[in-house]
PDB file of C-alpha atoms and ligand atoms in Angstrom:
ATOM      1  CA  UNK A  14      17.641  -7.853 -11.869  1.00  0.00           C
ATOM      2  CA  UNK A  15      18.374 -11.370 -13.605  1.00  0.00           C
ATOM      3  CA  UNK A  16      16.464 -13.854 -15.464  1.00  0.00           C
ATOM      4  CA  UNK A  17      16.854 -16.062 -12.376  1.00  0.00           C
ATOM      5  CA  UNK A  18      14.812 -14.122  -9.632  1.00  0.00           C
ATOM      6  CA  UNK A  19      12.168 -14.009 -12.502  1.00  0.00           C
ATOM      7  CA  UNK A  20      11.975 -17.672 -12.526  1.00  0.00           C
ATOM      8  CA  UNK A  21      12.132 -18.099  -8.437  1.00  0.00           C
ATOM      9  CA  UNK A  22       9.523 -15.567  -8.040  1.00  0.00           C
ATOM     10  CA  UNK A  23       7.005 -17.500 -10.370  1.00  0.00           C
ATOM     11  CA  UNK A  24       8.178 -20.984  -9.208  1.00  0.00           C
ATOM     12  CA  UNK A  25       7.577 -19.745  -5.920  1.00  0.00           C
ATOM     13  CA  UNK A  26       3.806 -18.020  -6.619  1.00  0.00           C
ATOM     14  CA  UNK A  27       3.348 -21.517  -8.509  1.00  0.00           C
ATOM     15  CA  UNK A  28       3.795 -23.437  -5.416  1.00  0.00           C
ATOM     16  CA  UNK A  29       1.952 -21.317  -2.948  1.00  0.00           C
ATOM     17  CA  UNK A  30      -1.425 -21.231  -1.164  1.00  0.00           C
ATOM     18  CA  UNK A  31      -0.805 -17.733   1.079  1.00  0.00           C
ATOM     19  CA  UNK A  32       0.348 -14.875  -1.060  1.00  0.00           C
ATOM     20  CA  UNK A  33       0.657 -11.576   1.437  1.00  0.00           C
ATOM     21  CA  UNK A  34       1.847  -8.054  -0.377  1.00  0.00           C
ATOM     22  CA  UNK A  35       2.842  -4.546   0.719  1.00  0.00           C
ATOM     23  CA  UNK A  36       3.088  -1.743  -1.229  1.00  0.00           C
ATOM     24  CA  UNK A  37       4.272   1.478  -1.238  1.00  0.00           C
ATOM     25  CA  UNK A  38       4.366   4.640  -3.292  1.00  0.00           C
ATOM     26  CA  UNK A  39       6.159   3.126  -5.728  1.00  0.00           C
ATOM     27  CA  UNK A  40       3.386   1.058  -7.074  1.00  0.00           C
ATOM     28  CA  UNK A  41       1.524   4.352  -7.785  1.00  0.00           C
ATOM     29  CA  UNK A  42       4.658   6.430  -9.458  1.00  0.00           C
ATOM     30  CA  UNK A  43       3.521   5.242 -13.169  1.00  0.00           C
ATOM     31  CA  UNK A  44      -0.021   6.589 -12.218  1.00  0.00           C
ATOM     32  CA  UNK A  45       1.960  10.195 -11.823  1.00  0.00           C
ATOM     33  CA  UNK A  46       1.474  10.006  -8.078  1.00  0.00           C
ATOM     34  CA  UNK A  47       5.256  11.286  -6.932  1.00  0.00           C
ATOM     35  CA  UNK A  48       6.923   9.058  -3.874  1.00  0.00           C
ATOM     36  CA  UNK A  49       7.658  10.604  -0.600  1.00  0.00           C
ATOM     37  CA  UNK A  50      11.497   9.907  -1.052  1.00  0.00           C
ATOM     38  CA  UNK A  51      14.305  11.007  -3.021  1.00  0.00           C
ATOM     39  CA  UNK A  52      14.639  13.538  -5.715  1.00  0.00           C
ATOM     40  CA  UNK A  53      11.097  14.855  -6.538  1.00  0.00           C
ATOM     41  CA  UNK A  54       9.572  13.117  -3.579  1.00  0.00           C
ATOM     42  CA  UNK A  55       7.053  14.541  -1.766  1.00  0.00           C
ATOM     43  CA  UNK A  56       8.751  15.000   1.386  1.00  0.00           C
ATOM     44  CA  UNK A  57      11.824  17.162  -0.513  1.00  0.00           C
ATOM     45  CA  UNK A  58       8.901  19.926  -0.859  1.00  0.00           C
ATOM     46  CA  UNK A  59       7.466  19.903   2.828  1.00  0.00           C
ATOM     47  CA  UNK A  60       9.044  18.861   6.333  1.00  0.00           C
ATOM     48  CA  UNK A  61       6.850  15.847   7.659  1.00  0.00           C
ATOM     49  CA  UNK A  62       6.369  18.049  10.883  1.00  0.00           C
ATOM     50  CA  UNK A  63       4.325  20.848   9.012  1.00  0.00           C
ATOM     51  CA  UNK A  64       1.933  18.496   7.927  1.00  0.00           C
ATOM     52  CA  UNK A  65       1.787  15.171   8.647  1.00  0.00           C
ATOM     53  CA  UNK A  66       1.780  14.854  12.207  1.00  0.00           C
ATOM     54  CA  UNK A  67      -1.087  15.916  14.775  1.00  0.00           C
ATOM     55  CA  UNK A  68       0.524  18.624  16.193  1.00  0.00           C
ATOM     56  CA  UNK A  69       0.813  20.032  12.646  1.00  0.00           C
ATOM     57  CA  UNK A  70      -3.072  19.465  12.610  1.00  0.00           C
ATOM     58  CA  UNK A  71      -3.443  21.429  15.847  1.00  0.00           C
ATOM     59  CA  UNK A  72      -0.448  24.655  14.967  1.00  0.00           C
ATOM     60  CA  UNK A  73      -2.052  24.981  11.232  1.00  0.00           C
ATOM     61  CA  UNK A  74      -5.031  23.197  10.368  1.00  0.00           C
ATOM     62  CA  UNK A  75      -5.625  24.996   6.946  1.00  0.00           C
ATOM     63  CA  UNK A  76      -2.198  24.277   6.123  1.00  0.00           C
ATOM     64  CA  UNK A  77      -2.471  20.491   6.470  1.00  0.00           C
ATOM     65  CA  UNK A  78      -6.210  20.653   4.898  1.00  0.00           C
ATOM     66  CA  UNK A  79      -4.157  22.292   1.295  1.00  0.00           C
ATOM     67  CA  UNK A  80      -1.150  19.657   1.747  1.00  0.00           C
ATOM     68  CA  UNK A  81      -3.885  16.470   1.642  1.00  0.00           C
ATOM     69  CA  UNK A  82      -6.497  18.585  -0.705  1.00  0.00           C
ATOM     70  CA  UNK A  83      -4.066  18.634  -3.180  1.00  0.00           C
ATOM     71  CA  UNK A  84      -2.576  14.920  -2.899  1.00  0.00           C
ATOM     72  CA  UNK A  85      -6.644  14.046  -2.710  1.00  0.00           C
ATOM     73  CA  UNK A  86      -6.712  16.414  -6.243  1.00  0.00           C
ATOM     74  CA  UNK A  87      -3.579  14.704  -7.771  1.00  0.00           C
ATOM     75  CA  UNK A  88      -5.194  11.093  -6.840  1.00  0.00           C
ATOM     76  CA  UNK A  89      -8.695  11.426  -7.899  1.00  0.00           C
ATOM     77  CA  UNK A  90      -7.100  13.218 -11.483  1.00  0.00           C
ATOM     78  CA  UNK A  91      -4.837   9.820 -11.820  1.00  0.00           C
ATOM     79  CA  UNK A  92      -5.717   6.187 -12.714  1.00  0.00           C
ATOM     80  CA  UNK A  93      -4.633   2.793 -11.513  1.00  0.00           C
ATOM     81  CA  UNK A  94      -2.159   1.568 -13.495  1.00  0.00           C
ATOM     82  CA  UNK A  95      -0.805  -2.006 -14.680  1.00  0.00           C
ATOM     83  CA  UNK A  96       0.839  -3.008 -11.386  1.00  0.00           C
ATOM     84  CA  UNK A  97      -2.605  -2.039  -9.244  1.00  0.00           C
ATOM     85  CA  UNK A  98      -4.631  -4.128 -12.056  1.00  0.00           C
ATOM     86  CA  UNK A  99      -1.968  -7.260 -11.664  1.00  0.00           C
ATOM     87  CA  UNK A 100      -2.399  -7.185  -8.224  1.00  0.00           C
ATOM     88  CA  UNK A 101      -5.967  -7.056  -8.382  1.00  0.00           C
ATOM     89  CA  UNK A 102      -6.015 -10.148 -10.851  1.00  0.00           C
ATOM     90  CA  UNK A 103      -3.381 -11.911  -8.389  1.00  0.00           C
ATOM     91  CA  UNK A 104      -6.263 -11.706  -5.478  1.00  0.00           C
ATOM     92  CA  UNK A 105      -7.792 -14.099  -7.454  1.00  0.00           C
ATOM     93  CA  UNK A 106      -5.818 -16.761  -7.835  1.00  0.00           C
ATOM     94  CA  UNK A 107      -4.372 -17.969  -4.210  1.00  0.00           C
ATOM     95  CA  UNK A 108      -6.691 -19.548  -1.539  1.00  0.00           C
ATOM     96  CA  UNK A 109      -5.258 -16.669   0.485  1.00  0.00           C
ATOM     97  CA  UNK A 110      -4.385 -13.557  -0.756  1.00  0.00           C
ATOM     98  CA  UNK A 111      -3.828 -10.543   1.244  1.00  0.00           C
ATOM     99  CA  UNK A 112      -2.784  -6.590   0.427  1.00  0.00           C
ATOM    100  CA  UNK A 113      -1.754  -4.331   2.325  1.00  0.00           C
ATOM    101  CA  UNK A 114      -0.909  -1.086   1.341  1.00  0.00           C
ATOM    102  CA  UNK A 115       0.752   2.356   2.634  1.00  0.00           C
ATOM    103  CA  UNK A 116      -0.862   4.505   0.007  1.00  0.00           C
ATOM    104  CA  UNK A 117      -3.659   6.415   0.593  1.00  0.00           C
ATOM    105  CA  UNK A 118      -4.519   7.095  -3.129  1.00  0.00           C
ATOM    106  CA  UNK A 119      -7.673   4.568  -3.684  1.00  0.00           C
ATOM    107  CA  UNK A 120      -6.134   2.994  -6.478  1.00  0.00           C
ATOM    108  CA  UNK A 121      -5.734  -0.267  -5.548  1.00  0.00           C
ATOM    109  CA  UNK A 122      -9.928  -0.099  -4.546  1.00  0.00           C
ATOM    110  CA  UNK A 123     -10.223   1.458  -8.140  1.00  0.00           C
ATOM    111  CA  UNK A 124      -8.048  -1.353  -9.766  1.00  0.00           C
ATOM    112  CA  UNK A 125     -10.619  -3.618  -8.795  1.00  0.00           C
ATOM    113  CA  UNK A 126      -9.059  -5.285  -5.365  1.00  0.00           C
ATOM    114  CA  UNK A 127     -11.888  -6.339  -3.572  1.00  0.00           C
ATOM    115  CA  UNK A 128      -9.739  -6.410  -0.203  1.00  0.00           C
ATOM    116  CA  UNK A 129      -7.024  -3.649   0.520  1.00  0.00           C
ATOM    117  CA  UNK A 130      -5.510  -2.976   3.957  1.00  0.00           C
ATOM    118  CA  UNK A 131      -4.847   0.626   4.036  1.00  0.00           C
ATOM    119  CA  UNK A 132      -2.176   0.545   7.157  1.00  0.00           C
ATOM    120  CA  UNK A 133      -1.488   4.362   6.539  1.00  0.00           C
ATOM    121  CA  UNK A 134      -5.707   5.335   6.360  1.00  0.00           C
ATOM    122  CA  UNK A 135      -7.301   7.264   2.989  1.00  0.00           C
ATOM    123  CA  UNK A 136      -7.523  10.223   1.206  1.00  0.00           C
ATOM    124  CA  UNK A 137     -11.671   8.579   0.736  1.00  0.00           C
ATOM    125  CA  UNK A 138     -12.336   9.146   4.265  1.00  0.00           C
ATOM    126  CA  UNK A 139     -12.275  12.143   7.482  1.00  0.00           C
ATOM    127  CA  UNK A 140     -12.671  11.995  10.640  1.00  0.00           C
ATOM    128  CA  UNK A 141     -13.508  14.322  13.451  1.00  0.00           C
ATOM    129  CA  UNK A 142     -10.561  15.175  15.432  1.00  0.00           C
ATOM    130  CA  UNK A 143     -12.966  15.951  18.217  1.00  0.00           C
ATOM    131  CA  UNK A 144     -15.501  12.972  18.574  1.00  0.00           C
ATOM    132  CA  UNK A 145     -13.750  10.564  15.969  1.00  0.00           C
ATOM    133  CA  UNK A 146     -16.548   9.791  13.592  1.00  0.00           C
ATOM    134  CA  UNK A 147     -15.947   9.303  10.155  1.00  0.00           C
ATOM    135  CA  UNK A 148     -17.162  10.573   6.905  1.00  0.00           C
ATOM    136  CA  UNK A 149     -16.073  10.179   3.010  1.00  0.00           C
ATOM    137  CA  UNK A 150     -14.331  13.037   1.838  1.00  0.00           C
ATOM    138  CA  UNK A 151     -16.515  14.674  -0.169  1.00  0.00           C
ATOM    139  CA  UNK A 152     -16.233  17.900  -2.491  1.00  0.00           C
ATOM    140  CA  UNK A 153     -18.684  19.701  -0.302  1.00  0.00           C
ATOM    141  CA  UNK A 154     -15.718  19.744   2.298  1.00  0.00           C
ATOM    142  CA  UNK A 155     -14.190  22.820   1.393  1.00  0.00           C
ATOM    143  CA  UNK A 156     -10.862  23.302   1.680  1.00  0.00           C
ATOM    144  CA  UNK A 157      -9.656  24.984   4.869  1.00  0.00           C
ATOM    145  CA  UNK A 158     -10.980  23.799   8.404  1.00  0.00           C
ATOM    146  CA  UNK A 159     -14.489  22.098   7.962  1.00  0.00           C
ATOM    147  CA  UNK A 160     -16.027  20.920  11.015  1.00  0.00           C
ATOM    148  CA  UNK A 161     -18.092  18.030  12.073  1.00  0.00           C
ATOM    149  CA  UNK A 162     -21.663  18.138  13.949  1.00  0.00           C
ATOM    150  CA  UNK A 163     -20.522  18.387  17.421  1.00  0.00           C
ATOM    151  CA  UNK A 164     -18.191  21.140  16.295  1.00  0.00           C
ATOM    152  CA  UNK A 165     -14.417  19.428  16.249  1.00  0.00           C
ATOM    153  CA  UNK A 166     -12.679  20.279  13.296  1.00  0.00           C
ATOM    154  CA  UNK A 167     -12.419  17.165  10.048  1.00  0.00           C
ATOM    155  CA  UNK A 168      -9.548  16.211   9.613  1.00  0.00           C
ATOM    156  CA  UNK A 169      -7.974  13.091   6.521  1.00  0.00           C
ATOM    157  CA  UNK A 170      -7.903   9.929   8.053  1.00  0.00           C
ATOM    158  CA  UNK A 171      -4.683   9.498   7.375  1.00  0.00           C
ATOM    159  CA  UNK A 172      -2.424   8.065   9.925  1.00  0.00           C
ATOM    160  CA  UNK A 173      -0.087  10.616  10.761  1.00  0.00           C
ATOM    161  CA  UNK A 174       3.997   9.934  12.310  1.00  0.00           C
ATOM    162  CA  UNK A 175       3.162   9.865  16.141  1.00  0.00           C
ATOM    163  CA  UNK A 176      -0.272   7.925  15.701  1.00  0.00           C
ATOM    164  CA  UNK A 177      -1.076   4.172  15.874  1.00  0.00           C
ATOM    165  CA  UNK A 178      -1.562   2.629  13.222  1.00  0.00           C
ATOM    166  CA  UNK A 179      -5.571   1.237  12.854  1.00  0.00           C
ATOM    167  CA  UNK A 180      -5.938  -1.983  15.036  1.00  0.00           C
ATOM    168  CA  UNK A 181      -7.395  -4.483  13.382  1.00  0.00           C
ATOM    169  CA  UNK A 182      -5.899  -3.995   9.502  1.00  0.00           C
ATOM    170  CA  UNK A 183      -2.667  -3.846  11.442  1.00  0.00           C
ATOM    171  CA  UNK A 184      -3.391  -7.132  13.193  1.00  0.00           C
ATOM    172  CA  UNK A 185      -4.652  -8.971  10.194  1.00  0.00           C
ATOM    173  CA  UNK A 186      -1.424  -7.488   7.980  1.00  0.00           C
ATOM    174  CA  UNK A 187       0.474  -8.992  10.406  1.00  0.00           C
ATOM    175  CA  UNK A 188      -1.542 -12.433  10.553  1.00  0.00           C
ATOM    176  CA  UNK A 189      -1.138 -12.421   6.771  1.00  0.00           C
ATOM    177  CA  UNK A 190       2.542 -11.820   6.920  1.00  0.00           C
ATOM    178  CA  UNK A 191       3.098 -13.898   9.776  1.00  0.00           C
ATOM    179  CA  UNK A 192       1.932 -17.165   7.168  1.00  0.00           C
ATOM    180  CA  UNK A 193       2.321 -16.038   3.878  1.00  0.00           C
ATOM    181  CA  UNK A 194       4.297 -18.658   1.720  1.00  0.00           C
ATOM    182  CA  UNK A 195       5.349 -16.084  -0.412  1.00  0.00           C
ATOM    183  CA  UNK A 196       5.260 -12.114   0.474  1.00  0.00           C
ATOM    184  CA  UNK A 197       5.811  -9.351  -2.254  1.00  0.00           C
ATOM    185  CA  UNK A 198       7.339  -6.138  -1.205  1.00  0.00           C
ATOM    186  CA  UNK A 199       6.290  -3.762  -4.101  1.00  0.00           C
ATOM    187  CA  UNK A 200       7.448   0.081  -4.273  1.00  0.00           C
ATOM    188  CA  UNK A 201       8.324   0.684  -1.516  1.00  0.00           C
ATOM    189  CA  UNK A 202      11.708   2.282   1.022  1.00  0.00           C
ATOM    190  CA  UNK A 203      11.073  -0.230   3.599  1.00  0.00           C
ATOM    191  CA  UNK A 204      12.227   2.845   5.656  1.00  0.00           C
ATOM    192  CA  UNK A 205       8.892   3.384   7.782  1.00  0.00           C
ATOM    193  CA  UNK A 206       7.898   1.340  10.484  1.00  0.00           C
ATOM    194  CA  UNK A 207       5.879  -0.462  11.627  1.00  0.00           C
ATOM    195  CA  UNK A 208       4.968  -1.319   8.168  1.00  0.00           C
ATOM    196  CA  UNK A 209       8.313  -2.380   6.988  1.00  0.00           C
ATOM    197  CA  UNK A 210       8.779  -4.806   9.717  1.00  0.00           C
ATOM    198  CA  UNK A 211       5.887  -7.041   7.702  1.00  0.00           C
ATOM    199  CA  UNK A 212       8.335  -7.480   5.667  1.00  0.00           C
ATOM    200  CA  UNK A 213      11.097  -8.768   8.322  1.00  0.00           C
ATOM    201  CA  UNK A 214       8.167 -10.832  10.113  1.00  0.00           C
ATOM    202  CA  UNK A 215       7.289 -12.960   6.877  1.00  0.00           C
ATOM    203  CA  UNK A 216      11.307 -13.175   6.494  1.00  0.00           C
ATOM    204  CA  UNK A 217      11.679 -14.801   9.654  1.00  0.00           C
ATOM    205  CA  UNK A 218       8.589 -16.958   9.695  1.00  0.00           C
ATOM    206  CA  UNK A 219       9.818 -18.574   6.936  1.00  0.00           C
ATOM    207  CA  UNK A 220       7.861 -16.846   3.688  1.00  0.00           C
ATOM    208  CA  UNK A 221       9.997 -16.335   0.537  1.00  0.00           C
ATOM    209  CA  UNK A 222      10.150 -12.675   0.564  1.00  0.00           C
ATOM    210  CA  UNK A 223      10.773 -10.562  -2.610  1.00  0.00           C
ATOM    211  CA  UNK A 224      11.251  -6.627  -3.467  1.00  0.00           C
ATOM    212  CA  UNK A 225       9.944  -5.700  -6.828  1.00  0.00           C
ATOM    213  CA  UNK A 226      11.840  -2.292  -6.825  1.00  0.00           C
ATOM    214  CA  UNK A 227      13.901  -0.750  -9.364  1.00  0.00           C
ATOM    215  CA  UNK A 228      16.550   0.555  -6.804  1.00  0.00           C
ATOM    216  CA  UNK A 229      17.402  -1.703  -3.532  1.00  0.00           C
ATOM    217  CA  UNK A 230      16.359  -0.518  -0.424  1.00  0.00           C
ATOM    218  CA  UNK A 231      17.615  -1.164   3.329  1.00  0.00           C
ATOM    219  CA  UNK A 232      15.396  -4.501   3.651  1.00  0.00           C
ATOM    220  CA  UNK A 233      16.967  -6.273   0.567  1.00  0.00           C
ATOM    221  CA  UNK A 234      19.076  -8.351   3.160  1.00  0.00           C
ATOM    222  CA  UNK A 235      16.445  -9.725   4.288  1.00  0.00           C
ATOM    223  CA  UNK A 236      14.579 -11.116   0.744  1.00  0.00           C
ATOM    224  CA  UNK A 237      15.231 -14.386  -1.439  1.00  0.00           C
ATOM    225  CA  UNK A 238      15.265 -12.392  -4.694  1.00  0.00           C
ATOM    226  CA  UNK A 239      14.164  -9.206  -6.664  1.00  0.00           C
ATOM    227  CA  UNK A 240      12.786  -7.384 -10.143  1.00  0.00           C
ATOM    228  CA  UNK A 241      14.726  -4.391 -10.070  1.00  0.00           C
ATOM    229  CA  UNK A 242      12.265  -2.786 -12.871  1.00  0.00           C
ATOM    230  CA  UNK A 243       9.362  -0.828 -12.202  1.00  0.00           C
ATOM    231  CA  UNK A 244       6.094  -2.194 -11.198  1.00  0.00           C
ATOM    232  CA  UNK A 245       3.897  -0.954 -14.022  1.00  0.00           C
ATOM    233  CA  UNK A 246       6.292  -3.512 -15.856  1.00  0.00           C
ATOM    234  CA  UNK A 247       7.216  -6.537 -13.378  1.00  0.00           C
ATOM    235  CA  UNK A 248       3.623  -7.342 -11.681  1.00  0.00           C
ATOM    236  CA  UNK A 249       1.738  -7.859 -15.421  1.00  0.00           C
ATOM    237  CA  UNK A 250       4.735  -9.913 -16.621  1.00  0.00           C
ATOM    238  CA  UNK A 251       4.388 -12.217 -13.893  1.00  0.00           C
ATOM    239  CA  UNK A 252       0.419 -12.266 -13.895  1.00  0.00           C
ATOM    240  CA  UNK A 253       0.915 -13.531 -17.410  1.00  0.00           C
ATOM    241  CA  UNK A 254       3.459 -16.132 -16.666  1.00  0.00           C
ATOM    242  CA  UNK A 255       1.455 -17.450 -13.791  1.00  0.00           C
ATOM    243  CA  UNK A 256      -2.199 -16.710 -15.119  1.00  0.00           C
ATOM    244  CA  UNK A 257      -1.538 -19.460 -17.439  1.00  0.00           C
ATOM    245  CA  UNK A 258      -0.366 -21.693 -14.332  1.00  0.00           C
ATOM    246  CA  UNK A 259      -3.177 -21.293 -11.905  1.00  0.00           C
ATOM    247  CA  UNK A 260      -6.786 -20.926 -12.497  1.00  0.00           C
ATOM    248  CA  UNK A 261      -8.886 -18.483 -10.519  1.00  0.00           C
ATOM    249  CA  UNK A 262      -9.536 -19.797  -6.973  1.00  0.00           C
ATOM    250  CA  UNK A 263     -13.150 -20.590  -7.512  1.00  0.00           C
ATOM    251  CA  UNK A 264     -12.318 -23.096 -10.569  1.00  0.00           C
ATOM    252  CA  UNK A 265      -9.629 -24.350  -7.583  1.00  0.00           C
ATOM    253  CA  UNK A 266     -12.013 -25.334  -4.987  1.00  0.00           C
ATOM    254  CA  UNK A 267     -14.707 -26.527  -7.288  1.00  0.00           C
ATOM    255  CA  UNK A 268     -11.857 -29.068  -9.114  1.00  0.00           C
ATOM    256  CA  UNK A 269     -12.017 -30.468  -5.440  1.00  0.00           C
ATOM    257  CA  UNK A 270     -15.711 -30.729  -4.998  1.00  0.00           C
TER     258      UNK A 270
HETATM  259  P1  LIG B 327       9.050   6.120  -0.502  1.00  0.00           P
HETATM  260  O1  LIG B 327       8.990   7.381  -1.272  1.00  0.00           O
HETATM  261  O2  LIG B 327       9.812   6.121   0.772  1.00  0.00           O
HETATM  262  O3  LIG B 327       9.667   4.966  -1.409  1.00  0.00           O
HETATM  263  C1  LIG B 327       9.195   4.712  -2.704  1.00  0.00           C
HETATM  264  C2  LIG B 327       9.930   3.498  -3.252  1.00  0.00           C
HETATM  265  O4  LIG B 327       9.355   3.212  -4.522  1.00  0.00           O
HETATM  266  C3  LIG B 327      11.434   3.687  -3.464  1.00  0.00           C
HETATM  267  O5  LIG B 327      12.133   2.592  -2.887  1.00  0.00           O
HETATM  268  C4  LIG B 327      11.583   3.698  -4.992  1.00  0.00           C
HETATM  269  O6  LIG B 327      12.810   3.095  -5.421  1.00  0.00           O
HETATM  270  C5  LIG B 327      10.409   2.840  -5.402  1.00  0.00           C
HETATM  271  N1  LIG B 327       9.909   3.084  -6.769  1.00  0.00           N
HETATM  272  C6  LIG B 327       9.924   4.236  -7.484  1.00  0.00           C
HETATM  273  N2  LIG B 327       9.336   4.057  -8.688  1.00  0.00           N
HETATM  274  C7  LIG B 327       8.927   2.749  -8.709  1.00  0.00           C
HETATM  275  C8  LIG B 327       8.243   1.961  -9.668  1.00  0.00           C
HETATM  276  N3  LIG B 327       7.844   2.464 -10.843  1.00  0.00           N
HETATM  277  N4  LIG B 327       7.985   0.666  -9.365  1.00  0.00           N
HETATM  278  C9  LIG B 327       8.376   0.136  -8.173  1.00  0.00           C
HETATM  279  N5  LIG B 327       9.029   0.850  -7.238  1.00  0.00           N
HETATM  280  C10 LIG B 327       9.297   2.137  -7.495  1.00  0.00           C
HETATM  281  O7  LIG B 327       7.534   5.653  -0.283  1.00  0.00           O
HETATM  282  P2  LIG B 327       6.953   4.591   0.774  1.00  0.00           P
HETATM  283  O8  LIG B 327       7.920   3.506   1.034  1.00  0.00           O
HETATM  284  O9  LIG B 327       5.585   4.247   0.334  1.00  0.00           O
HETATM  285  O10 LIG B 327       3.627   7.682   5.289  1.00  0.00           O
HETATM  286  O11 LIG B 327       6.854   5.510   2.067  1.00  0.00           O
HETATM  287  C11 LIG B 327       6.337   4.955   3.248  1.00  0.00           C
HETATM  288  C12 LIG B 327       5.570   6.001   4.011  1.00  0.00           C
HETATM  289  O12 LIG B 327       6.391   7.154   4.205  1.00  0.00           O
HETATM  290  C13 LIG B 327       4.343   6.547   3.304  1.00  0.00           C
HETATM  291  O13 LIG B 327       3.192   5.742   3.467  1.00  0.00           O
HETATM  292  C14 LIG B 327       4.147   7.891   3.955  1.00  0.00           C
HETATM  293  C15 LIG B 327       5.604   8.345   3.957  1.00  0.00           C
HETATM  294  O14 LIG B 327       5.947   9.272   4.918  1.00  0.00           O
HETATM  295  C16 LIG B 327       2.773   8.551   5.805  1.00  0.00           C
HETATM  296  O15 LIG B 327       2.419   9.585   5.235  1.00  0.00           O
HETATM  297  C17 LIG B 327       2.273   8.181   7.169  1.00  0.00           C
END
């Protein structure tokens, strides 16, 4: 990290009107919520193909019902932390100001962001695997294979590796990527797709792109600059830099009335 990117970052926030942001686990790890990646991660403990993919679902549903009952556990039991509160400040301070995230963990909703694109779906929400509709995950839904009216098994609407990723949040993501001035990439390995090519698409349309990211990841190439610190620690300490820089949105538009 230097001094420098710290200084781009804010000139660049300073300057714009479209602020788009992705995050990833990352943004949650300070909340206690482990990453999917790496040492510790979750994926080190379970193979992807045992439970997050629909033919998982279909071989084992109990066993993918006590994988996402226990991240659901872990996330209701944890708080949003500084980062998710920064962000949620941020929202209001940009005529356009768009998240997107690939947790599923609610805390972004919790930390007070009013609008959150949750590319990768939510452990808040099921959905019948046999005629689709949806329902907030409740307690009542005990854990092994609860089933819907018509008789289909619930499953989380999560978006599982194999499935499409929901239509319109993906097409708006994209919009908002597509014309950010400036696009955060918070938290996150860059290394699953589609979601990671937001990241590439501002790049090329011209956005300043940076990666607030202790480590580097893949997609660094691509970015103007970086905070190599966590989160938790960058996102407040530039909310407080630019906070006293740009008043909230409403005061904004009303200096123009
Ligand atoms: P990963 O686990 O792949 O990456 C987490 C990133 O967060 C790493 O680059 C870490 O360096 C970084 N990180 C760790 N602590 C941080 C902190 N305190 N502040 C900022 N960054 C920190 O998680 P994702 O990129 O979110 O998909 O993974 C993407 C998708 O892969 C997930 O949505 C999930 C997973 O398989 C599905 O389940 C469909």
């Amino acid at each position: 990290m230097s001094g420098g990117d710290f200084e781009r970052i804010i000139d660049a926030l300073s300057k714009a009107d479209r602020v788009a942001v992705l995050t990833g686990a990352g943004v949650s790890a300070e909340s206690g919520i482990p990453t999917f990646r790496g040492a510790g991660g979750l994926w080190e403990g379970h193979a992807i193909e045992d439970v997050a993919t629909p033919e998982a679902f279909a071989r084992d549903p109990s066993l993918v019902w006590d994988f996402y009952s226990a991240r659901r556990q872990a996330a209701l039991a944890s708080s949003p932390n500084a980062a998710h509160r920064a962000l949620a400040e941020m929202e209001t301070r940009f005529l356009e100001f768009h998240l997107a995230t690939q947790n599923v963990d609610g805390l972004h909703g919790r930390a007070g962001s009013r609008r959150v694109a949750e590319l990768h779906g939510s452990l808040e929400r099921v959905r019948c695997a046999g005629c689709g509709s949806a329902r907030d995950w409740t307690d009542d839904l005990a854990f092994g294979r609860p089933r819907c009216g018509c008789g289909g098994l619930f499953r989380p609407a999560i978006v599982w590796f194999g499935e499409a990723l929901p239509a319109e949040v993906w097409r708006e993501a994209e919009r908002a990527a597509r014309t950010a001035d400036v696009y955060l990439v918070v938290g996150t390995s860059g290394e699953v797709y589609p979601a990671a090519g937001l990241a590439i698409a501002a790049a090329r349309e011209g956005a300043a792109v940076f990666e607030i990211n202790p480590e580097a990841t893949s997609l660094a190439r691509f970015f103007s600059g970086a905070l190599r610190e966590p989160a938790a620690r960058a996102l407040p300490r530039l909310f407080t830099v630019l906070a006293s820089r740009l008043p909230e949105t409403d005061a904004r538009s009303s200096d123009k009335e």
